[in-house]
Tab-separated table of N, CA and C in Angstrom:
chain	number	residue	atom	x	y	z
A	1239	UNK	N	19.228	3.905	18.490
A	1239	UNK	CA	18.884	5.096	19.207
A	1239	UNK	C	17.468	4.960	19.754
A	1240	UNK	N	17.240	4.965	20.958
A	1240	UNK	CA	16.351	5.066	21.556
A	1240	UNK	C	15.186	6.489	21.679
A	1241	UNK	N	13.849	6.495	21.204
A	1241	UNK	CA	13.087	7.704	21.597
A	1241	UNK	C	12.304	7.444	22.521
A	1242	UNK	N	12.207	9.045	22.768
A	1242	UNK	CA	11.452	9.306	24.433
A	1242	UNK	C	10.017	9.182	24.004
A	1243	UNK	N	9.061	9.099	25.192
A	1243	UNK	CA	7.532	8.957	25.278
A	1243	UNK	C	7.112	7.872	24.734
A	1244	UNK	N	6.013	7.745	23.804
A	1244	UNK	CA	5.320	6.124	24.006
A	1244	UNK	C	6.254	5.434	23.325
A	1245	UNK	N	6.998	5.361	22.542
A	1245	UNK	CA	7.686	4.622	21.355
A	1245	UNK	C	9.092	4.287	21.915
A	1246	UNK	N	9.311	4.636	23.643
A	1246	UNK	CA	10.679	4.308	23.905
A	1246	UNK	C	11.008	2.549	24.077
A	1247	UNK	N	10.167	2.148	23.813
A	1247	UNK	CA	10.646	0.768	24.171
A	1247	UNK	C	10.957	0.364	22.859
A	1248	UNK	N	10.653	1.126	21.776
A	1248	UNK	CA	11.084	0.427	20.108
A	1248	UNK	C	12.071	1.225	19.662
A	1249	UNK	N	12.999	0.570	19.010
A	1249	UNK	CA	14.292	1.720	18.463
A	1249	UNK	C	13.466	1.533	17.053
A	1250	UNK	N	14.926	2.127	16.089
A	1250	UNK	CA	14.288	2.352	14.911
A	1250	UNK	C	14.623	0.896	14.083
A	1251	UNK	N	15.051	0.135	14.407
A	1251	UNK	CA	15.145	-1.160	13.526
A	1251	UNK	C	14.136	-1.636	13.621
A	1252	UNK	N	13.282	-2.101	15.442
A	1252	UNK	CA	12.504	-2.434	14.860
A	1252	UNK	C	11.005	-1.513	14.602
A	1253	UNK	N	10.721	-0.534	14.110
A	1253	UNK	CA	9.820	0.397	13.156
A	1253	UNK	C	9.981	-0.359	11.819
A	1254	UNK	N	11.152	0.036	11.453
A	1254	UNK	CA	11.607	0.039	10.105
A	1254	UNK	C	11.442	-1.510	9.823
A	1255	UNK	N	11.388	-2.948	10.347
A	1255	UNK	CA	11.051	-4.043	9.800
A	1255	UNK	C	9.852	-4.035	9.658
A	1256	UNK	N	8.428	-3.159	9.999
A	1256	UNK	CA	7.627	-3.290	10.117
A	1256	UNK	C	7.090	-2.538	8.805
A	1257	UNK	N	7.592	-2.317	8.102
A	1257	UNK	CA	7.499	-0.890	7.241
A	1257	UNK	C	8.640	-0.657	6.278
A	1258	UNK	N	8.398	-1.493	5.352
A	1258	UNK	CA	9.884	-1.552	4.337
A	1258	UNK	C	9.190	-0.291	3.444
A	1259	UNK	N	10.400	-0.201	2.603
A	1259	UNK	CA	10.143	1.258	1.854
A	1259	UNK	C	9.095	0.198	0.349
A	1260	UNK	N	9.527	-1.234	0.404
A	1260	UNK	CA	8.736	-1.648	-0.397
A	1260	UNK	C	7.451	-2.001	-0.287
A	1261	UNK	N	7.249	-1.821	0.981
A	1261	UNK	CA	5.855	-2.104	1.434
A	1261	UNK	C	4.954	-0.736	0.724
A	1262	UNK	N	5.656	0.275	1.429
A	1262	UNK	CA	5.082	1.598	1.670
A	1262	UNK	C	4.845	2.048	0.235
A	1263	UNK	N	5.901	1.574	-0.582
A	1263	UNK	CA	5.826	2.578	-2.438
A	1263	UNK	C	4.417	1.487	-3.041
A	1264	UNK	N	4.120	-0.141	-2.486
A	1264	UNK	CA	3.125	-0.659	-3.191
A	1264	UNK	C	2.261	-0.415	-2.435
A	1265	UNK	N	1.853	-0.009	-1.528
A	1265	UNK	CA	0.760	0.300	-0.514
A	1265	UNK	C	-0.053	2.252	-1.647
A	1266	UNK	N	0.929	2.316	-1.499
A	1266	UNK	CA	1.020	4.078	-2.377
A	1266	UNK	C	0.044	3.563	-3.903
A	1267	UNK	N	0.910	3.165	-4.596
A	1267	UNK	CA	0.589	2.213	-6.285
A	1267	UNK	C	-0.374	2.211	-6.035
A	1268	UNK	N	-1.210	0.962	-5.441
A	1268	UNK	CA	-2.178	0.580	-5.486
A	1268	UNK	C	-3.183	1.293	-5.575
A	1269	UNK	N	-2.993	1.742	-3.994
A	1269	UNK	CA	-4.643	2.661	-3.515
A	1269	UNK	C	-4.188	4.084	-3.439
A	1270	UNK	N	-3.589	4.463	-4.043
A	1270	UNK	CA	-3.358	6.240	-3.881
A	1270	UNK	C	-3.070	7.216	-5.446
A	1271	UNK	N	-2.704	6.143	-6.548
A	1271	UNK	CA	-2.156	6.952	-7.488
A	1271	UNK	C	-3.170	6.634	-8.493
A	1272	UNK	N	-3.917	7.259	-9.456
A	1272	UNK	CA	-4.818	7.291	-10.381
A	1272	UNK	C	-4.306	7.772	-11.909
A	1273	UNK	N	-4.745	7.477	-12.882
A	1273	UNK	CA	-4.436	8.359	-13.908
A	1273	UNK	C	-4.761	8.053	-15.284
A	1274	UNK	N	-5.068	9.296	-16.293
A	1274	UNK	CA	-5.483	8.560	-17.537
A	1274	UNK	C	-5.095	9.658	-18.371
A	1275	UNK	N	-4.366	8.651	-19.442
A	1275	UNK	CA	-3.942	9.388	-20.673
A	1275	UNK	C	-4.711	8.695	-21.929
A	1276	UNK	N	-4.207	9.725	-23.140
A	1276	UNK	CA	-4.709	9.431	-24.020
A	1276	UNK	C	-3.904	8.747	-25.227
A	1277	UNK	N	-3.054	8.778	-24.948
A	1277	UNK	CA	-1.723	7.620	-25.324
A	1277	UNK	C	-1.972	6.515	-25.003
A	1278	UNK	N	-1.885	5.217	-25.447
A	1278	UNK	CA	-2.066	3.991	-24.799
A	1278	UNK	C	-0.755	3.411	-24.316
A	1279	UNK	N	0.740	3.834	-25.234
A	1279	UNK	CA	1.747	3.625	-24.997
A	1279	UNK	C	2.166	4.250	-23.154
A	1280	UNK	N	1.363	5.343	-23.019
A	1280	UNK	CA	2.009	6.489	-22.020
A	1280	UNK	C	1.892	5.790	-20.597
A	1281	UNK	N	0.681	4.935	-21.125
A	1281	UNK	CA	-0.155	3.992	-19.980
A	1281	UNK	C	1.063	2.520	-19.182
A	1282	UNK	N	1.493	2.174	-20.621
A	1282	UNK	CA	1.690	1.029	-20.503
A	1282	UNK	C	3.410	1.498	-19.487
A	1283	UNK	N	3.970	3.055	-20.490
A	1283	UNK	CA	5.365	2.973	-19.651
A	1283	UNK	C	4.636	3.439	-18.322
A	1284	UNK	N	3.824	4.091	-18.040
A	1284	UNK	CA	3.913	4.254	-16.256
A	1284	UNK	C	3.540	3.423	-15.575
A	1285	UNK	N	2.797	2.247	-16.128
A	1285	UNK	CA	2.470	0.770	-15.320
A	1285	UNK	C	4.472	0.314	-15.271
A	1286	UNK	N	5.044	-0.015	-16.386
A	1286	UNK	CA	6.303	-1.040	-15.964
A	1286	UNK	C	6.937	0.308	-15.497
A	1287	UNK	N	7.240	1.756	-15.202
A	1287	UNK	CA	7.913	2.790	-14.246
A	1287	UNK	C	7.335	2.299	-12.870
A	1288	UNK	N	6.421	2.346	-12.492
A	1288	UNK	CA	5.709	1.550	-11.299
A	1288	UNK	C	6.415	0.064	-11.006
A	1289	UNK	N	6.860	-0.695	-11.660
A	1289	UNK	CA	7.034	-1.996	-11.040
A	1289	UNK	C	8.780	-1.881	-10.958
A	1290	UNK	N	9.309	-0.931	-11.659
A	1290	UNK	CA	10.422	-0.538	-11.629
A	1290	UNK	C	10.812	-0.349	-10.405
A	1291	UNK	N	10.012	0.968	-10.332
A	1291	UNK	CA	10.119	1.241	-8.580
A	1291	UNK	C	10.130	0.852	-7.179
A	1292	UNK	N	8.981	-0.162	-7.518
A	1292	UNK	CA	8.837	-1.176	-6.540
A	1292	UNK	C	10.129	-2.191	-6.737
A	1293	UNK	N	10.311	-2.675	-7.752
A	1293	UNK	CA	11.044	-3.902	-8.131
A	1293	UNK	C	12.564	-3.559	-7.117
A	1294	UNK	N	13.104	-1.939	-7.234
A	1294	UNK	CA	14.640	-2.131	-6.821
A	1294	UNK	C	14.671	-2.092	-5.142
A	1295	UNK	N	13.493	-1.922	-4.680
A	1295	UNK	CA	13.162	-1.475	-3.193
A	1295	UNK	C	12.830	-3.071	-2.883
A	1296	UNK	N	12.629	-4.389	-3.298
A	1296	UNK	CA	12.159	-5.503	-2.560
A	1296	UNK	C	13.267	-6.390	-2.548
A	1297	UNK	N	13.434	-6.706	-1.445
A	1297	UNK	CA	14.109	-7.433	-0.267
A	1297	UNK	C	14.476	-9.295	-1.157
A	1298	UNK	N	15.131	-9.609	-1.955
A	1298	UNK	CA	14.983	-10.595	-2.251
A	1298	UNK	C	15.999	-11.926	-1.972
A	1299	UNK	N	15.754	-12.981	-1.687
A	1299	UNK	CA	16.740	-13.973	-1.523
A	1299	UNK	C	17.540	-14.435	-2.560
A	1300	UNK	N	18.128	-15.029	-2.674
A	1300	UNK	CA	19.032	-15.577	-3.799
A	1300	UNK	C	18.122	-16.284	-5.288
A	1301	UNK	N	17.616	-17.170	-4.463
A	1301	UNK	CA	16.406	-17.832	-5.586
A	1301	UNK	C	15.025	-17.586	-5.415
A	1302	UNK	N	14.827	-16.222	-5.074
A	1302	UNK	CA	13.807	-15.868	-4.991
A	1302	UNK	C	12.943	-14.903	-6.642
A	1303	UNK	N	11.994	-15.340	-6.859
A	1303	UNK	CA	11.962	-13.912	-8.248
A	1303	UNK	C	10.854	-12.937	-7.579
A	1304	UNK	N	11.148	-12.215	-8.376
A	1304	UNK	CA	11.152	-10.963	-8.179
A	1304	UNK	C	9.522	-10.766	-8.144
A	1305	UNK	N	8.244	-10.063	-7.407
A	1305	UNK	CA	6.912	-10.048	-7.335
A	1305	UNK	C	6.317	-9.621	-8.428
A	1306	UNK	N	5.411	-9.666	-8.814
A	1306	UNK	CA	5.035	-9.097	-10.114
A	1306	UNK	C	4.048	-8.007	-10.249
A	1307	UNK	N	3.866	-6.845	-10.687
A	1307	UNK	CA	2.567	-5.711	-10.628
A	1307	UNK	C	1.500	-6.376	-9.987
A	1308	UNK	N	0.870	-5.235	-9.139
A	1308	UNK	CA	-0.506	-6.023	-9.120
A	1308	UNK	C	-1.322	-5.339	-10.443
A	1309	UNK	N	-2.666	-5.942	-10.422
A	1309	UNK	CA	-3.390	-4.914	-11.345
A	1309	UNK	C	-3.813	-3.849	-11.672
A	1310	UNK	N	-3.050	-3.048	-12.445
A	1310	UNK	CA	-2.920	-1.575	-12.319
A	1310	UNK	C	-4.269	-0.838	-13.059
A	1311	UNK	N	-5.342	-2.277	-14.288
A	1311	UNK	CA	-5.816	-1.696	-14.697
A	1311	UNK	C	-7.364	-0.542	-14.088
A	1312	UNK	N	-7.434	-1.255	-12.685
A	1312	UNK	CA	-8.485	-0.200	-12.142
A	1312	UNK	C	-7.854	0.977	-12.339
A	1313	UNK	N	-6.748	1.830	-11.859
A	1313	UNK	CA	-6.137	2.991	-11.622
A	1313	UNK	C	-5.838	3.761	-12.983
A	1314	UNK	N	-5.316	2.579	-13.643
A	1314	UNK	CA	-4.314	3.475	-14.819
A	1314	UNK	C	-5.201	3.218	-15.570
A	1315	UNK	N	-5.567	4.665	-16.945
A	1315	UNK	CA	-6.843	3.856	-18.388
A	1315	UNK	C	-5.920	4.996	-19.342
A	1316	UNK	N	-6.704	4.417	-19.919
A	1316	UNK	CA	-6.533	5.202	-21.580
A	1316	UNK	C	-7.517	5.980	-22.109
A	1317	UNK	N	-7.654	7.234	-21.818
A	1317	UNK	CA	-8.819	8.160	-22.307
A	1317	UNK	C	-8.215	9.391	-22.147
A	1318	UNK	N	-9.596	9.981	-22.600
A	1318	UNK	CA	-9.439	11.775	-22.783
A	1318	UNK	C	-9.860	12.274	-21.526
A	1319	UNK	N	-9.277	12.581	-20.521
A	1319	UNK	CA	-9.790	13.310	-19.389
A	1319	UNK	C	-9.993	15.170	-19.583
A	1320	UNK	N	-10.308	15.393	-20.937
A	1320	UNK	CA	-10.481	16.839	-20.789
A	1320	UNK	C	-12.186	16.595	-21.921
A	1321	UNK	N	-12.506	15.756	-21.408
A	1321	UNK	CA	-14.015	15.846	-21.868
A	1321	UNK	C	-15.194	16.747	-21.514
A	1322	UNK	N	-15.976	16.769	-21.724
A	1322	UNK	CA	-17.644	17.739	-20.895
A	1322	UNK	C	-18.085	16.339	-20.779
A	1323	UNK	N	-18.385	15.211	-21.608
A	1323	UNK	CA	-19.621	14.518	-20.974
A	1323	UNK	C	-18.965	13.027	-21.364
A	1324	UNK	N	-19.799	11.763	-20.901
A	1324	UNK	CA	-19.070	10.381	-20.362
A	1324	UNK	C	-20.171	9.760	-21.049
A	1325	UNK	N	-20.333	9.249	-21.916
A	1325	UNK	CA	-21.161	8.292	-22.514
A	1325	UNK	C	-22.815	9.001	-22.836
A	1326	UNK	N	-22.378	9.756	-23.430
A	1326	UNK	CA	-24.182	11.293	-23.631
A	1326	UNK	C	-24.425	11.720	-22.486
């Protein structure tokens, strides 16, 4: 299907190669989602829920494996976020 005004010369296939949904959910992960509990376990399931997510959305070949997390530990920690003060 073709759209009108600047974008008529691109249908939606090719948008959509440009822009996999797996691109877009690790683009998100990375630089958009933050968080800290005070569980260390709580940490560890929303890091592998994260690669989960990503994992069923990527495009893979036959003998290809599968990408691996990037490093979640900037984003994700293990603390008390209902503190008053951060080191005195």
């Amino acid at each position: 299907m073709k759209r009108e005004g600047n974008f008529s010369r691109y249908t939606e296939d090719d948008i959509r190669k440009g822009r996999s949904i797996y691109k877009m959910k690790l683009y998100a992960i990375e630089n958009c989602l933050f968080a800290v509990d005070i569980e260390p376990s709580a940490v560890d399931i929303a890091k592998l829920r994260f690669w989960l997510s990503i994992i069923v959305d990527q495009d893979l070949e036959a003998d290809e494996e599968p990408h691996a997390l990037p490093n979640l530990d900037m984003n994700i920690h293990v603390g008390n976020s209902l503190i008053d003060e951060y080191e005195g």
